[in-house]
Amino acid sequence: MMDSDTPLDLVVLGSGMAGLAAATQASSGGLRLAIVDKGRRIGGRVSTRRADGFTFNHGAQFLTARQDGFISACDKAVAAGALQPWQVAGRDAYCGAPTMRDFPSFLGSGLDIRQGVEITGIERHDGLVALHRADGGTVTAHQAVITAPAPQAMRLLADVAPGLSAAAASAAYAPCWTAMFGFDSDMVPDIMPPIQNRTGPVGWAMWECHRPGPAAITGGALTVQAAPDWSADNLEEDPALVAKAILAAWQVASGLSMDAPAYQAAHRWRYARVTNPADAGTSPLSADGRIAVAGDWLAGARVEDAYMSGLRAVTALADAAG
Ligand SMILES: Cc1cc2nc3c(=O)[nH]c(=O)nc-3n(C[C@H](O)[C@H](O)[C@H](O)COP(=O)(O)OP(=O)(O)OC[C@H]3O[C@@H](n4cnc5c(N)ncnc54)[C@H](O)[C@@H]3O)c2cc1C
C-alpha cells in the first residue's frame, strides 16, 4: 500500500505524540493517511522497555495536561484505562496505565502506523510530497507532517523546505542518560517517593512498582535519569560505565545498599528535553503549503507541547489546502 500508485492525502513522519495528534486530527476529517516511524514501537520518547522480565518507563516519566485539546485527549485515555492521574507533579499530572507507552498506543489505535520505516529524504515530485525510505521505497502524499526531533527535521527538510529547516536549526535540546536496573523484588522498599534533583547523576529515580493504579507494574525495576548537566558531561561515555556510575550515585542518594542488579542497562537520549524552542512566531508550514512541521521543539519541553503542535500542523495544512 505504501508504494501504491494512489498517493495518500497525508503522510505523517513520526509516531510520537506530535505525529499521533496530527494523524488523529486528520483522520477525524476523513483523510486517507499513514504514519511512518523508524522506531520499533509507537510513542517516540514516551516509551517503555521490557527486558529480562522487568518493565522500565525510560523516556517521559509523566505528563501534564493544561490546554483544552490535550485535556480532552487525556480524558478519553483515562476513561479507556490507558492513562491515570498521578499527583507526583501536581493535580493536572498523569502517567500511562500501566506503562507510559499505553497512552500513545491508545491514541494510535485504528490508525495506519508503519513502524520500522526510516525516511532518508524528502522531495517534491509532480505536485506531491515524496518520502524516500531507507529500504528504497517511496511514500507519496498530497501533504506531509514531519515530526522528527529538530536536528533530524533540519536535515530532512534542508532542500525541500529550507525555511522550516532553518526554524529547526534554531531549537536546542538537553540530553538525558537513563539507567535501568532490575533487582529482586523482595529488596524494594514499600514506600519511596521519586528522588528529584536538578543536577548530577540522579536527576530522577523511582521504583516502577511505585507508580499508581490497579494494574501497576510489578517487580524490582528501578529507573534513574541523570540530570541534564551530568548527561551532557558524559554524553559520549560507554553505556556500561554510565550505568555503573549512576547506580553508585543512586545508592548514596537513596541510602539503600542493594545486592548487584540482575539486569542493568543505560539508554542515551541525545535529544531528550527541549531547552530552547524554535523562534517564537515560527510558521509550521512550508511556502507551498504542502509540508508542515510539528514536535516539542516548536513549543516547549513537554508531551503536551508536542501534542498541541501536531494539532496546529494539521490545522495549518487544512487552511493552506482551502
Ligand atoms: C528521558 C526523557 C524524560 C522526559 N520526561 C518528560 C516528562 O516527565 N514530562 C513531559 O511532559 N515530557 C517529558 N519528556 C519530553 C517528551 O517525551 C517529549 O517532549 C515528547 O514525547 C516529544 O514528542 P514528539 O512527537 O515531538 O517527538 P518524538 O517522541 O521524538 O517522536 C518523533 C518520532 O519521529 C521518529 N523519526 C525521527 N526521524 C525519523 C526518520 N528519519 N524516519 C522515520 N521516523 C523518524 C522517531 O522514531 C520518533 O518516534 C521527556 C523526554 C525524555 C527523553
Coordinates of C-alpha atoms and ligand atoms in Angstrom, one line a residue:
M1 CA 0.0 0.0 0.0
M2 CA 2.8 2.4 0.8
D3 CA 4.1 2.3 -2.7
S4 CA 0.7 2.1 -4.5
D5 CA 0.1 4.4 -7.4
T6 CA -2.6 6.3 -5.5
P7 CA -1.0 8.9 -3.2
L8 CA -2.2 9.3 0.3
D9 CA -3.9 12.5 1.3
L10 CA -1.4 12.9 4.2
V11 CA 1.7 11.1 5.4
V12 CA 2.9 11.7 8.9
L13 CA 6.6 11.1 9.8
G14 CA 6.8 10.1 13.4
S15 CA 4.5 8.1 15.8
G16 CA 5.4 10.2 18.8
M17 CA 2.9 12.5 20.5
A18 CA 3.1 15.1 17.8
G19 CA 2.6 12.6 15.0
L20 CA -0.2 10.8 16.8
A21 CA -2.0 14.1 17.4
A22 CA -1.7 15.2 13.8
A23 CA -2.9 11.8 12.5
T24 CA -5.8 11.6 14.9
Q25 CA -6.9 15.1 13.9
A26 CA -6.6 14.5 10.2
S27 CA -8.3 11.1 10.2
S28 CA -11.3 12.6 12.0
G29 CA -11.6 14.8 8.9
G30 CA -11.7 11.7 6.7
L31 CA -8.3 12.0 5.2
R32 CA -6.5 8.9 3.9
L33 CA -3.3 8.8 5.8
A34 CA -0.5 6.7 7.2
I35 CA 2.2 7.3 9.9
V36 CA 5.7 6.1 9.2
D37 CA 8.3 5.8 12.0
K38 CA 11.8 4.3 12.1
G39 CA 11.4 3.0 15.7
R40 CA 10.3 -0.5 16.6
R41 CA 7.4 0.7 18.7
I42 CA 4.9 3.5 18.8
G43 CA 5.3 6.6 21.1
G44 CA 8.7 8.1 20.4
R45 CA 10.1 9.5 23.6
V46 CA 7.0 8.3 25.5
S47 CA 8.4 4.9 25.8
T48 CA 8.6 1.7 27.8
R49 CA 11.3 -1.0 27.7
R50 CA 10.7 -4.6 28.7
A51 CA 13.8 -6.7 29.4
D52 CA 14.6 -9.8 31.3
G53 CA 11.1 -9.7 32.9
F54 CA 11.5 -6.1 34.1
T55 CA 9.5 -3.1 32.8
F56 CA 11.0 0.4 32.7
N57 CA 9.5 3.6 31.6
H58 CA 12.7 5.0 30.3
G59 CA 11.5 8.2 28.5
A60 CA 8.9 10.6 29.7
Q61 CA 8.0 9.9 33.3
F62 CA 4.6 11.6 33.4
L63 CA 2.7 14.3 31.6
T64 CA 0.7 17.3 32.4
A65 CA -2.5 18.5 30.7
R66 CA -3.3 22.2 30.7
Q67 CA -4.7 23.0 27.3
D68 CA -8.1 22.1 26.0
G69 CA -7.1 19.9 23.0
F70 CA -4.8 17.9 25.2
I71 CA -7.1 17.7 28.2
S72 CA -9.9 16.1 26.1
A73 CA -7.4 13.6 24.7
C74 CA -6.3 12.7 28.2
D75 CA -9.9 12.5 29.5
K76 CA -10.7 9.9 26.8
A77 CA -7.5 7.9 27.6
V78 CA -8.4 8.0 31.3
A79 CA -11.9 6.7 30.5
A80 CA -10.3 3.9 28.4
G81 CA -7.9 3.0 31.2
A82 CA -4.8 3.9 29.3
L83 CA -3.9 6.9 31.5
Q84 CA -4.2 7.6 35.2
P85 CA -3.9 10.6 37.4
W86 CA -0.6 10.8 39.3
Q87 CA -0.2 13.6 41.9
V88 CA 3.6 13.4 41.6
A89 CA 3.7 16.6 39.6
G90 CA 0.5 18.3 40.6
R91 CA -3.2 17.9 40.1
D92 CA -3.0 18.0 36.3
A93 CA -0.4 15.2 36.1
Y94 CA -0.9 11.7 34.6
C95 CA 1.0 8.6 33.8
G96 CA 0.3 5.8 31.4
A97 CA -1.7 2.8 32.7
P98 CA 0.0 0.6 33.5
T99 CA 3.0 1.8 31.4
M100 CA 3.8 5.2 29.7
R101 CA 3.6 3.6 26.2
D102 CA 0.0 2.6 26.8
F103 CA -1.0 6.2 26.2
P104 CA 0.4 6.5 22.7
S105 CA -0.8 3.0 22.0
F106 CA -4.3 4.2 22.9
L107 CA -4.0 7.3 20.7
G108 CA -2.8 5.2 17.8
S109 CA -5.4 2.5 17.8
G110 CA -7.2 2.5 14.5
L111 CA -4.6 4.5 12.6
D112 CA -2.4 3.1 9.8
I113 CA 1.0 3.1 11.5
R114 CA 4.2 1.6 9.9
Q115 CA 7.0 1.1 12.5
G116 CA 10.5 0.3 11.3
V117 CA 10.3 2.6 8.3
E118 CA 13.1 5.1 8.2
I119 CA 12.8 8.1 5.9
T120 CA 16.1 9.3 4.4
G121 CA 15.0 12.0 2.1
I122 CA 12.0 14.2 1.2
E123 CA 11.3 15.7 -2.3
R124 CA 8.5 17.5 -4.1
H125 CA 7.5 15.5 -7.2
D126 CA 4.6 16.1 -9.6
G127 CA 2.8 18.3 -7.1
L128 CA 3.2 15.6 -4.4
V129 CA 5.5 15.1 -1.4
A130 CA 7.6 12.0 -1.8
L131 CA 9.2 10.5 1.3
H132 CA 12.1 8.2 0.4
R133 CA 12.5 5.1 2.6
A134 CA 15.9 3.6 3.7
D135 CA 14.8 0.3 2.1
G136 CA 14.5 2.0 -1.3
G137 CA 10.7 2.5 -1.4
T138 CA 8.8 5.8 -1.5
V139 CA 5.7 7.0 0.2
T140 CA 3.8 9.7 -1.7
A141 CA 1.1 12.0 -0.4
H142 CA -0.5 15.3 -1.2
Q143 CA 0.6 16.7 2.1
A144 CA 3.1 15.7 4.9
V145 CA 3.6 16.4 8.6
I146 CA 7.2 16.0 9.7
T147 CA 7.6 15.4 13.5
A148 CA 11.2 14.2 13.8
P149 CA 13.3 16.0 16.5
A150 CA 14.7 19.3 15.3
P151 CA 18.2 18.2 14.2
Q152 CA 16.8 15.3 12.1
A153 CA 14.0 17.5 10.7
M154 CA 16.6 20.2 9.8
R155 CA 18.5 17.7 7.7
L156 CA 15.4 16.1 6.0
L157 CA 13.9 19.5 5.1
A158 CA 17.1 21.3 4.0
D159 CA 16.3 21.1 0.3
V160 CA 12.5 20.7 0.1
A161 CA 11.6 23.3 2.8
P162 CA 14.6 25.5 3.7
G163 CA 12.5 27.9 5.8
L164 CA 11.3 25.0 8.1
S165 CA 14.8 23.6 8.1
A166 CA 16.2 26.9 9.3
A167 CA 13.5 27.1 12.0
A168 CA 14.5 23.6 13.2
A169 CA 18.1 24.7 13.4
S170 CA 17.2 27.4 16.0
A171 CA 15.9 24.8 18.5
A172 CA 18.1 23.2 21.1
Y173 CA 17.8 20.1 23.4
A174 CA 19.4 18.8 26.6
P175 CA 20.4 15.1 26.5
C176 CA 19.5 12.5 29.2
W177 CA 21.1 9.3 30.2
T178 CA 18.5 6.9 31.6
A179 CA 19.8 3.9 33.6
M180 CA 17.6 0.8 34.2
F181 CA 18.2 -1.7 37.0
G182 CA 16.4 -4.9 37.7
F183 CA 16.5 -6.1 41.3
D184 CA 15.0 -8.9 43.3
S185 CA 11.5 -7.5 44.1
D186 CA 11.9 -8.5 47.8
M187 CA 14.5 -5.8 48.1
V188 CA 12.1 -3.0 47.0
P189 CA 11.1 -0.7 49.9
D190 CA 7.3 -0.4 50.4
I191 CA 7.2 3.3 50.1
M192 CA 9.8 5.6 48.5
P193 CA 8.8 8.8 46.7
P194 CA 10.7 9.6 43.5
I195 CA 14.1 11.3 44.1
Q196 CA 14.3 14.6 42.2
N197 CA 17.4 16.7 41.7
R198 CA 18.2 19.5 39.2
T199 CA 21.9 18.4 38.8
G200 CA 24.1 15.3 38.9
P201 CA 23.8 11.7 38.1
V202 CA 20.5 11.2 39.8
G203 CA 18.0 13.7 38.4
W204 CA 15.0 11.5 38.8
A205 CA 14.8 8.0 40.3
M206 CA 11.9 5.8 41.1
W207 CA 10.8 2.2 41.5
E208 CA 8.4 1.4 38.7
C209 CA 6.2 -0.6 41.1
H210 CA 5.5 2.6 43.0
R211 CA 3.5 4.1 40.1
P212 CA -0.2 4.3 40.9
G213 CA -3.0 2.2 39.6
P214 CA -4.8 -1.1 40.0
A215 CA -2.7 -2.8 37.3
A216 CA 0.6 -1.4 38.5
I217 CA 4.0 -2.6 37.1
T218 CA 5.3 -5.4 39.3
G219 CA 8.9 -6.5 40.1
G220 CA 12.1 -4.8 41.2
A221 CA 12.6 -2.4 38.2
L222 CA 14.4 0.9 39.1
T223 CA 14.6 3.7 36.6
V224 CA 17.2 6.5 37.2
Q225 CA 17.6 9.5 34.9
A226 CA 20.6 11.7 35.1
A227 CA 20.1 15.5 35.2
P228 CA 20.9 17.5 32.0
D229 CA 24.3 18.7 33.3
W230 CA 25.7 15.3 34.1
S231 CA 24.1 13.8 30.9
A232 CA 25.8 16.4 28.8
D233 CA 29.2 16.0 30.5
N234 CA 29.1 12.2 30.0
L235 CA 27.2 12.0 26.7
E236 CA 29.8 10.0 24.8
E237 CA 30.7 7.7 27.6
D238 CA 30.3 3.9 27.4
P239 CA 26.7 2.9 28.4
A240 CA 28.0 0.2 30.8
L241 CA 30.2 2.7 32.6
V242 CA 27.3 5.2 32.8
A243 CA 25.0 2.6 34.3
K244 CA 27.7 1.7 36.9
A245 CA 28.3 5.4 37.8
I246 CA 24.6 6.1 38.1
L247 CA 24.0 3.1 40.3
A248 CA 26.7 4.1 42.7
A249 CA 25.3 7.7 42.9
W250 CA 21.8 6.3 43.4
Q251 CA 22.9 4.1 46.3
V252 CA 24.3 7.2 48.0
A253 CA 21.2 9.4 47.2
S254 CA 18.7 6.7 48.4
G255 CA 20.7 5.5 51.4
L256 CA 19.9 1.9 50.2
S257 CA 22.6 -0.6 49.8
M258 CA 21.4 -3.3 47.4
D259 CA 22.9 -6.6 46.0
A260 CA 24.1 -6.4 42.4
P261 CA 21.1 -6.0 40.0
A262 CA 20.1 -8.9 37.8
Y263 CA 19.6 -6.5 34.9
Q264 CA 21.5 -3.3 34.2
A265 CA 21.5 -1.0 31.1
A266 CA 21.7 2.6 30.1
H267 CA 20.0 4.4 27.3
R268 CA 21.4 7.6 25.8
W269 CA 18.7 10.2 24.8
R270 CA 20.6 12.6 22.7
Y271 CA 17.6 14.9 22.2
A272 CA 15.6 14.5 25.4
R273 CA 14.1 17.8 26.6
V274 CA 13.8 21.0 24.6
T275 CA 15.8 23.8 26.3
N276 CA 15.2 26.3 23.5
P277 CA 12.2 26.0 21.3
A278 CA 12.3 27.3 17.7
D279 CA 12.0 31.1 17.3
A280 CA 8.6 32.4 18.5
G281 CA 6.2 33.0 15.7
T282 CA 7.7 30.3 13.5
S283 CA 5.1 29.2 10.9
P284 CA 4.8 25.4 10.9
L285 CA 4.0 25.5 7.1
S286 CA 6.3 25.3 4.1
A287 CA 5.9 28.1 1.5
D288 CA 3.9 25.9 -0.8
G289 CA 1.5 24.7 1.9
R290 CA 2.3 21.0 1.4
I291 CA 4.6 20.3 4.3
A292 CA 4.1 21.1 8.0
V293 CA 6.4 20.5 10.9
A294 CA 5.3 19.5 14.4
G295 CA 7.1 18.4 17.6
D296 CA 8.0 19.6 21.0
W297 CA 10.8 21.7 19.5
L298 CA 8.2 24.2 18.2
A299 CA 6.6 24.8 21.5
G300 CA 8.3 23.6 24.7
A301 CA 9.7 20.6 26.6
R302 CA 6.7 18.6 27.4
V303 CA 4.5 15.8 26.0
E304 CA 1.6 18.3 25.9
D305 CA 3.6 20.8 23.8
A306 CA 4.3 18.1 21.2
Y307 CA 0.7 17.0 21.1
M308 CA -0.6 20.6 20.6
S309 CA 1.9 21.3 17.9
G310 CA 0.6 18.2 16.0
L311 CA -2.9 19.7 16.1
R312 CA -1.7 23.1 14.9
A313 CA 0.2 21.5 12.0
V314 CA -2.9 19.8 10.6
T315 CA -5.0 23.0 11.0
A316 CA -2.3 24.9 9.1
L317 CA -2.3 22.3 6.3
A318 CA -6.1 22.3 6.1
D319 CA -6.1 26.1 5.9
A320 CA -3.5 26.0 3.1
A321 CA -5.5 23.5 1.2
G322 CA -8.5 25.8 1.4
Ligands
LIG1 C1 14.3 11.0 29.3 C2 13.1 11.9 29.0 C3 12.3 12.3 30.0 C4 11.2 13.1 29.7 N1 10.3 13.4 30.7 C5 9.2 14.1 30.5 C6 8.2 14.3 31.4 O1 8.3 13.8 32.6 N2 7.1 15.0 31.1 C7 6.9 15.5 29.8 O2 5.9 16.2 29.6 N3 7.8 15.4 28.9 C8 9.0 14.6 29.1 N4 9.9 14.4 28.2 C9 9.7 15.1 26.9 C10 8.7 14.4 26.0 O3 8.9 13.0 26.0 C11 8.8 14.9 24.6 O4 8.6 16.3 24.6 C12 7.7 14.4 23.6 O5 7.5 13.0 23.8 C13 8.2 14.6 22.2 O6 7.2 14.1 21.3 P1 7.5 14.4 19.7 O7 6.4 13.7 19.0 O8 7.7 15.8 19.4 O9 8.9 13.7 19.4 P2 9.3 12.1 19.5 O10 8.6 11.4 20.6 O11 10.8 12.1 19.5 O12 8.8 11.5 18.1 C14 9.4 11.7 16.9 C15 9.4 10.3 16.1 O13 10.0 10.5 14.9 C16 10.6 9.3 14.5 N5 11.6 9.7 13.5 C17 12.7 10.5 13.6 N6 13.4 10.6 12.5 C18 12.8 9.7 11.6 C19 13.1 9.3 10.3 N7 14.1 9.8 9.6 N8 12.2 8.3 9.7 C20 11.2 7.8 10.4 N9 10.9 8.2 11.7 C21 11.7 9.1 12.3 C22 11.2 8.8 15.8 O14 11.5 7.4 15.7 C23 10.2 9.2 16.8 O15 9.3 8.1 17.1 C24 11.0 13.6 28.4 C25 11.8 13.1 27.4 C26 12.8 12.2 27.7 C27 13.7 11.7 26.5

